Tab-separated table of C-alpha atoms and ligand atoms in Angstrom:
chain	number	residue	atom	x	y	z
A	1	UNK	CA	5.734	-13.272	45.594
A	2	UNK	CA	3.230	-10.628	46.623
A	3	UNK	CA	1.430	-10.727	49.659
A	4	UNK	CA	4.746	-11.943	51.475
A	5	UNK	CA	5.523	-10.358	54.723
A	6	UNK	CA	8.062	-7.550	54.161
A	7	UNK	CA	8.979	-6.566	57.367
A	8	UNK	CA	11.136	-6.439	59.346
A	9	UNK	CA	13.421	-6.238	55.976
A	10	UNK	CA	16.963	-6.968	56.512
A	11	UNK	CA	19.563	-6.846	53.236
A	12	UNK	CA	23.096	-8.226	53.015
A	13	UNK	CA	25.551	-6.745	50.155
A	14	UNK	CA	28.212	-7.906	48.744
A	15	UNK	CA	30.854	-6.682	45.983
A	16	UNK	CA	28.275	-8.033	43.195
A	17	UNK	CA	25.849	-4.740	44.132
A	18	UNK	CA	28.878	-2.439	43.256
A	19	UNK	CA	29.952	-4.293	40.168
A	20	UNK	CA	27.901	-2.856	37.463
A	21	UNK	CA	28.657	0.673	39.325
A	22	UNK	CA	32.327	-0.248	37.900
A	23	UNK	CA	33.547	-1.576	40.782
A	24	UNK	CA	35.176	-4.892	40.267
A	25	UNK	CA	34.414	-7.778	42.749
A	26	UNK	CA	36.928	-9.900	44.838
A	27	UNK	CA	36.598	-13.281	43.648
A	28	UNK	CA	35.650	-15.062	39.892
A	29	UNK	CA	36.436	-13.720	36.807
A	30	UNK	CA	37.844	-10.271	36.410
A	31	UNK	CA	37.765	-10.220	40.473
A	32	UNK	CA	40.472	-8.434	42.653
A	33	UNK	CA	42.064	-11.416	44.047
A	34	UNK	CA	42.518	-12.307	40.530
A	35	UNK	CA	45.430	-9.527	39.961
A	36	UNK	CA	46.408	-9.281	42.976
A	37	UNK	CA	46.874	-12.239	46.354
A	38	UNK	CA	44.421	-11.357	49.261
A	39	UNK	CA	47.275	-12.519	51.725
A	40	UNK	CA	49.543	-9.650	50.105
A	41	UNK	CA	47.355	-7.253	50.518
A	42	UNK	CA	44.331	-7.412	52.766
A	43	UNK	CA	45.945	-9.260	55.926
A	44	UNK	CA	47.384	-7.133	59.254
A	45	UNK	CA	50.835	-9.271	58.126
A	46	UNK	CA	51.018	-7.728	54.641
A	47	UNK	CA	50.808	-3.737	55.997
A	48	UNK	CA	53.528	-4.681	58.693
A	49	UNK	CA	55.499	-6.295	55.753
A	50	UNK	CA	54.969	-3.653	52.970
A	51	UNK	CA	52.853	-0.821	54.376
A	52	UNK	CA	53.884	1.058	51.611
A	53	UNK	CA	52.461	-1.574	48.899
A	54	UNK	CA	49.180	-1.845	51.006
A	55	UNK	CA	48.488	1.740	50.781
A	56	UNK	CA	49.313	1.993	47.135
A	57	UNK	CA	46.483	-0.898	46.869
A	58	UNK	CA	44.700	0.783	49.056
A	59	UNK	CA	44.926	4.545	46.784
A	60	UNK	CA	44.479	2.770	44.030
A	61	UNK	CA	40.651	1.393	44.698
A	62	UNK	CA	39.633	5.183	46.425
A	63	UNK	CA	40.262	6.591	43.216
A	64	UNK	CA	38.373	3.149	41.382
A	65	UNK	CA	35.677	4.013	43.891
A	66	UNK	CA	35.761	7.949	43.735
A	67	UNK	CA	35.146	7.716	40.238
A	68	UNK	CA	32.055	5.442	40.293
A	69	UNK	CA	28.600	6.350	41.000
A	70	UNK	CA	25.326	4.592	43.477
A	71	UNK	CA	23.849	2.274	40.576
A	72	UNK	CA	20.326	1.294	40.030
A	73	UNK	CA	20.149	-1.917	42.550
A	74	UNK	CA	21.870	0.763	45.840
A	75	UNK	CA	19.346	3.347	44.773
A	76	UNK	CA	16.286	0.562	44.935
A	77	UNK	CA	17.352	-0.203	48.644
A	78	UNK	CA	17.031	3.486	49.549
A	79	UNK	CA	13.718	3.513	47.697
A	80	UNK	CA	13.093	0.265	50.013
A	81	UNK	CA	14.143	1.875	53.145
A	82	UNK	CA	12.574	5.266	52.572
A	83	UNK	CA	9.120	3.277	52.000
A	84	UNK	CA	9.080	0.656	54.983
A	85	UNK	CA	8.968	1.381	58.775
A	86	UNK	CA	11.531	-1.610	59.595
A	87	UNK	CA	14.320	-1.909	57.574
A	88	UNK	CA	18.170	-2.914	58.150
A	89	UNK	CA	21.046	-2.845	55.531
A	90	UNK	CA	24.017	-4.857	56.460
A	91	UNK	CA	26.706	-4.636	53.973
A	92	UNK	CA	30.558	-6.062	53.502
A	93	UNK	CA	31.177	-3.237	51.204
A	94	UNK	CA	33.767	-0.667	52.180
A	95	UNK	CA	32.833	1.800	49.218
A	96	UNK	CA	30.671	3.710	50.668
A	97	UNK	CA	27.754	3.775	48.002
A	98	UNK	CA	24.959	2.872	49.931
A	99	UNK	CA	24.854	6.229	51.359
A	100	UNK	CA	25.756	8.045	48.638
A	101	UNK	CA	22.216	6.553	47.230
A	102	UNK	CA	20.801	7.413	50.413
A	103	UNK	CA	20.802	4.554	52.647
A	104	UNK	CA	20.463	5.429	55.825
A	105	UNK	CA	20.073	2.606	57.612
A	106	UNK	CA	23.572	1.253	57.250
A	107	UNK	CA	25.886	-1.215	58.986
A	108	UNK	CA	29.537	-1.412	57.475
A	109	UNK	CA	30.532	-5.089	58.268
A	110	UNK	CA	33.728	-4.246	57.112
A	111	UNK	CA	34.556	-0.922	57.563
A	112	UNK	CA	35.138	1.970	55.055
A	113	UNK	CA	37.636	2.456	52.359
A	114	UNK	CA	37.031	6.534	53.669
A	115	UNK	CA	37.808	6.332	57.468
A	116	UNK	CA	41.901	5.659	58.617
A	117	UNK	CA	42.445	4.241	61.839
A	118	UNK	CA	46.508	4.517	63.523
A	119	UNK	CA	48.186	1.216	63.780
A	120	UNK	CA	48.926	2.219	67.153
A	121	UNK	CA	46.668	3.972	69.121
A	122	UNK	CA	42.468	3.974	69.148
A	123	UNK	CA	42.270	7.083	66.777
A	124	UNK	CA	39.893	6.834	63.560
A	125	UNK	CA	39.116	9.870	61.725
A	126	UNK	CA	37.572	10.549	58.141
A	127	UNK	CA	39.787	10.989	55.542
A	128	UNK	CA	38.037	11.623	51.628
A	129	UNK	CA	41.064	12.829	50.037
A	130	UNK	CA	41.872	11.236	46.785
A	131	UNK	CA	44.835	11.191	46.239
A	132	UNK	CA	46.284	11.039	49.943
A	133	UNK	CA	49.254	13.825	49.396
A	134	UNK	CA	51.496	12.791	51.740
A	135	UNK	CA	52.205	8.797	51.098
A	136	UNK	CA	51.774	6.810	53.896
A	137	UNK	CA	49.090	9.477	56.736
A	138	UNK	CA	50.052	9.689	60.235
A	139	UNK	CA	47.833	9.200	63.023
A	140	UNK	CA	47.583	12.977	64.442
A	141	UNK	CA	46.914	11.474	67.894
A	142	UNK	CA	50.452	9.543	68.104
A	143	UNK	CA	52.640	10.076	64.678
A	144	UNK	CA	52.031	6.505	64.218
A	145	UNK	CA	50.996	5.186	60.708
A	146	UNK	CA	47.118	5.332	59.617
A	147	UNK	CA	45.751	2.740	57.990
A	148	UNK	CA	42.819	1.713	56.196
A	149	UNK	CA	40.071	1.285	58.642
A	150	UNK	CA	38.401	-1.782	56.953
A	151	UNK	CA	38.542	-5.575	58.516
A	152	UNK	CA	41.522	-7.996	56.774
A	153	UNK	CA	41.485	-11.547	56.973
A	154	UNK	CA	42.134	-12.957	60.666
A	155	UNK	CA	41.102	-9.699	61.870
A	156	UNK	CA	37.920	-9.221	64.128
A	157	UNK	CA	34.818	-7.213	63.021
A	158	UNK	CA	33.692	-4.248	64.875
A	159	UNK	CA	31.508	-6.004	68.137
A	160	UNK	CA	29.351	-3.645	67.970
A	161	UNK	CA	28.693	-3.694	64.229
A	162	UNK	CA	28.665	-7.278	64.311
A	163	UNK	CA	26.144	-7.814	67.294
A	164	UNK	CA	23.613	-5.559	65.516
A	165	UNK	CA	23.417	-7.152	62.510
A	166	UNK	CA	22.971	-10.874	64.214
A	167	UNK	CA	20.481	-9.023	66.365
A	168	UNK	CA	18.722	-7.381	62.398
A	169	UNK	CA	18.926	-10.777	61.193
A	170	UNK	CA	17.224	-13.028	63.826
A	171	UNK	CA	14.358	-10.544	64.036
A	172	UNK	CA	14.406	-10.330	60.053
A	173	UNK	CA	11.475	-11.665	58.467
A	174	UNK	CA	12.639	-11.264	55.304
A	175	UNK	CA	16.334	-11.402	54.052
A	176	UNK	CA	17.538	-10.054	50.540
A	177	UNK	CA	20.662	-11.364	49.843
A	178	UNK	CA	22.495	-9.314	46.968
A	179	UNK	CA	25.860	-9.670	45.181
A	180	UNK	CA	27.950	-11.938	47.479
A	181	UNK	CA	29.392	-15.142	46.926
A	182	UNK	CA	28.622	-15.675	51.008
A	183	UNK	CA	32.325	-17.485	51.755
A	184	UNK	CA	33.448	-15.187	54.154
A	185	UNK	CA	32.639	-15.770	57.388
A	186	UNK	CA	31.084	-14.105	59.789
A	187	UNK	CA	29.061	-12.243	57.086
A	188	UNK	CA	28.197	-16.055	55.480
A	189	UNK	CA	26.664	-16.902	58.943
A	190	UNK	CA	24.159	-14.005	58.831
A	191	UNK	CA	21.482	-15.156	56.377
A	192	UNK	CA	21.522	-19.110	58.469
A	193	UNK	CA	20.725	-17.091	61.439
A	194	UNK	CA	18.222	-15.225	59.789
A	195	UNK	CA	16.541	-18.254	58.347
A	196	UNK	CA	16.856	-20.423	61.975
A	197	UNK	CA	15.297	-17.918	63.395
A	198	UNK	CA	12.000	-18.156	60.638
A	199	UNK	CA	13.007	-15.601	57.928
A	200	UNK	CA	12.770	-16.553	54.163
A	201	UNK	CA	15.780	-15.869	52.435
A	202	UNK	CA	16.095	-14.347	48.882
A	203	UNK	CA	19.040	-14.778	47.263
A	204	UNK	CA	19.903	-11.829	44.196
A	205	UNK	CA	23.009	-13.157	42.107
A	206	UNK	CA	24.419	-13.830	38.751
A	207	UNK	CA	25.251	-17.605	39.439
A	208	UNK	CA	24.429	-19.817	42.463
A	209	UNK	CA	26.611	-19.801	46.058
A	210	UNK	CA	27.191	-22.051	48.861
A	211	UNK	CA	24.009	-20.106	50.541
A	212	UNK	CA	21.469	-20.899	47.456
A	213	UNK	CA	20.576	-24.541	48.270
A	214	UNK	CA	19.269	-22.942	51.672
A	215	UNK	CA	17.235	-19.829	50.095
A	216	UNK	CA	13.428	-19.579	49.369
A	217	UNK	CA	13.557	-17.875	45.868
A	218	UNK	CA	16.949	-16.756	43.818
A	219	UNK	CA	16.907	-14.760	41.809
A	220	UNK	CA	19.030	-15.337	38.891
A	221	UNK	CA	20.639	-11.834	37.292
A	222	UNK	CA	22.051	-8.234	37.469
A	223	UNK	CA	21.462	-6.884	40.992
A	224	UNK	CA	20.272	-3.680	39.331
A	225	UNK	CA	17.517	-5.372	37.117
A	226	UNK	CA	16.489	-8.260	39.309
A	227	UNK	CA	15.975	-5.761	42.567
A	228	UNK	CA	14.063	-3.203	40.835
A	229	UNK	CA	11.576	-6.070	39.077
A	230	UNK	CA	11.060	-7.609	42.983
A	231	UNK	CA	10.429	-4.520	44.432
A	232	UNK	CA	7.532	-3.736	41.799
A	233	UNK	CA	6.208	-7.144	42.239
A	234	UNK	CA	6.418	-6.915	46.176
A	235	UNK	CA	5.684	-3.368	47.036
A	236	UNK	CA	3.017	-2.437	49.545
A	237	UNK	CA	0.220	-0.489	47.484
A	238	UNK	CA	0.484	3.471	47.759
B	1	BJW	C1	26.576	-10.088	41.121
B	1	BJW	C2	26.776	-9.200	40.105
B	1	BJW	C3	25.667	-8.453	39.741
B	1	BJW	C4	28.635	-10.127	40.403
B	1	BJW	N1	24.514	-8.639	40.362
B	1	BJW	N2	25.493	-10.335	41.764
B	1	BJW	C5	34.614	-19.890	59.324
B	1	BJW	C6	34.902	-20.806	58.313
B	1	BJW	C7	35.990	-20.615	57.478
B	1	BJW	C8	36.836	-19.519	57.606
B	1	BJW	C9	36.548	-18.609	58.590
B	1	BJW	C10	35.466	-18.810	59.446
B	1	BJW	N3	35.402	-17.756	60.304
B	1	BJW	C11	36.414	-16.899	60.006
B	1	BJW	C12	37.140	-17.399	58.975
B	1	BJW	C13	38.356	-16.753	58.343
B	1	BJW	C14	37.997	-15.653	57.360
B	1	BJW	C15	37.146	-16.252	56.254
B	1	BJW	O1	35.941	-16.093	56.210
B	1	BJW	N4	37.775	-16.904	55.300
B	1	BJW	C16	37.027	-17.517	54.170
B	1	BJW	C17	37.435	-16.835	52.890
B	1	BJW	C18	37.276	-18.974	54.160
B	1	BJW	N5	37.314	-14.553	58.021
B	1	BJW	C19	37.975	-13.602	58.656
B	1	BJW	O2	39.188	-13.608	58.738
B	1	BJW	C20	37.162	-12.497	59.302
B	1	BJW	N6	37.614	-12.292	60.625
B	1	BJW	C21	37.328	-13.141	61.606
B	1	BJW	O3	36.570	-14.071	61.490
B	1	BJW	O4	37.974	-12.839	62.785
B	1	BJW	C22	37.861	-13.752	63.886
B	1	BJW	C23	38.551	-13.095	65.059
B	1	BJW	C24	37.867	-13.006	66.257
B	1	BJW	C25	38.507	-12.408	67.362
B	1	BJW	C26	39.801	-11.913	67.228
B	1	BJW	C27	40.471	-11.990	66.030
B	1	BJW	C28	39.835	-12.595	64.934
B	1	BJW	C29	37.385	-11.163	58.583
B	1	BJW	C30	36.948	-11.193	57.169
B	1	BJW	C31	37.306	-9.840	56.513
B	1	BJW	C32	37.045	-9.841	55.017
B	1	BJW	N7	37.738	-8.738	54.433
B	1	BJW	C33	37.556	-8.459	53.025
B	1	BJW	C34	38.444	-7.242	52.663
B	1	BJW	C35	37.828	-5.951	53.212
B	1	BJW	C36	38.644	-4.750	52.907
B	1	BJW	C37	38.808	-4.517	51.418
B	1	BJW	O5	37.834	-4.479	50.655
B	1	BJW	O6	39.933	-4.310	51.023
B	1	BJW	O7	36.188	-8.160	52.756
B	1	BJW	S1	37.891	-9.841	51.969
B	1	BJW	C38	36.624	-9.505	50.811
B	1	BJW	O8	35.631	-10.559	50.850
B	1	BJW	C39	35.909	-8.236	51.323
B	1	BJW	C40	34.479	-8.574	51.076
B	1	BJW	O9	33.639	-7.769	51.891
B	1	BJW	C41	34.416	-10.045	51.402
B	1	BJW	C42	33.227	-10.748	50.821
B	1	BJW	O10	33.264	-10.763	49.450
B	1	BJW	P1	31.914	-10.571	48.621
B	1	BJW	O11	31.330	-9.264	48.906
B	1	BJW	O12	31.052	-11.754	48.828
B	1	BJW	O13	32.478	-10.506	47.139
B	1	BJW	P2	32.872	-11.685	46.135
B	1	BJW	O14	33.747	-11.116	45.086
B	1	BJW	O15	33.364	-12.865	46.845
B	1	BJW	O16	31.475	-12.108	45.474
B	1	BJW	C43	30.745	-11.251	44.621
B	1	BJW	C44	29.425	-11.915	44.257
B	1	BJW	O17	28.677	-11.026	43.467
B	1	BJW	C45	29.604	-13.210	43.427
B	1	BJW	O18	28.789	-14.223	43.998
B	1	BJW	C46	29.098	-12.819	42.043
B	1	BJW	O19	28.455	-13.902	41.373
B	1	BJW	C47	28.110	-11.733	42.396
B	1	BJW	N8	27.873	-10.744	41.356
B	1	BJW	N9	28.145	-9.291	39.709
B	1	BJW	C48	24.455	-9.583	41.360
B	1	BJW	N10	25.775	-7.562	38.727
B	2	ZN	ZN1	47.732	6.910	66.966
């Protein structure tokens, strides 16, 4: 695949980048949503029910993700980034790791498992503690109750956030897409606009997804093994 134009780069993540860091994913085998129901957990409805059980869910991945270290395939995209003049990383991950590896270039579709919003009022603020001492944190703004600030199902995404990355992927030329099973929507929509709008699509995953019959090249394998390989095929001499 050398000799393809590179830039503008644009990069979609999913869970399946973080999974050989030790993170699990949502869906399939061994996924999240396996243990434990998505509409229990990860829907505005379930913290109003059970705020109590949310946050234990909640605790219970920041100390899964506290533990776990940028792998190979995050530390390739920084190597990406840090080489190319036009470069956009759009990711549904909340776990922060793309920065740790030195990403810099970053937008958080969903949020961050490390910022709390209140329930009530605007207020967000960082929060890194693991564990959170007191239970349940209160907004300091309004005493209400803080919350995870990442999106849940029937929830919108950030506008801002979200207008950025459909304005990265129609200018994309290119468009990795790595580790995501691309059935949540909006983030499923981004690599169509990409490609409407003339971009080839590359699609980096263990099995195929509703996206590959629309991609130029998959390819088939670990994030961390199949990005790395690319990248030394693709790269822009020295
Ligand atoms: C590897 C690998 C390795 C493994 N190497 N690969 C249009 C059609 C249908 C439904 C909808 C629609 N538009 C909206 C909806 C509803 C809903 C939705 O999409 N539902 C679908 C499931 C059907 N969407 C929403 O509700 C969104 N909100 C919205 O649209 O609001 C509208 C609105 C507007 C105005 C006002 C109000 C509302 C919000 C979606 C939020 C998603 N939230 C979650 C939880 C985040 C917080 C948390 O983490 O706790 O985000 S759900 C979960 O899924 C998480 C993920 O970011 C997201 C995507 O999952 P991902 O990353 O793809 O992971 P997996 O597990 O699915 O896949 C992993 C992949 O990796 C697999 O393919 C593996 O093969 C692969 N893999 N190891 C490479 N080593
Ligand atoms: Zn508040």
């Amino acid at each position: 695949m050398s000799g393809v134009d590179l830039e503008p780069l644009v990069v979609l993540t999913g869970a399946g980048i973080s999974a050989e860091s030790g993170i699990p994913t949502f869906r399939g085998d061994g996924g999240i949503w396996e243990q434990y129901r998505a509409t229990d957990l990860a829907t505005p409805a379930s913290f109003k029910r059970d705020p109590d059980l949310v946050w234990r869910f909640y605790n219970w991945r920041r100390e899964m993700v506290f533990n776990c270290n940028p792998n190979q395939a995050h530390k390739t995209l920084a190597t990406i980034e840090n080489q190319l003049s036009n470069f956009m990383l759009i990711t549904q991950n909340i776990d922060g790791l793309h920065q740790a590896a030195g990403s810099r270039h970053v937008l958080e579709l969903h949020g961050s498992i490390w910022r709390l919003r209140c329930s009530a009022c605007n207020e967000r603020w960082e929060d890194r503690r693991v564990p959170i001492p007191e239970g349940i944190p209160l907004c300091s703004a309004c005493g209400s109750m803080g919350r995870p600030d990442v999106v849940w199902f029937g929830e919108a995404l950030e506008t801002n956030v979200l207008q950025s990355a459909y304005q990265a992927a129609a200018q994309a030329k290119l468009m990795l897409v790595i580790g995501t099973s691309a059935v949540v929507h909006p983030a499923a929509e981004l690599p169509l606009v990409a490609r409407s709008a003339g971009a080839r699509l590359v699609e980096f995953n263990v099995e195929d997804t509703p996206l590959t019959p629309f991609v130029d090249a998959v390819l088939q394998g670990p994030a961390t093994q199949q990005l790395e390989q690319w990248w030394e095929r693709v790269r822009p001499p020295a």
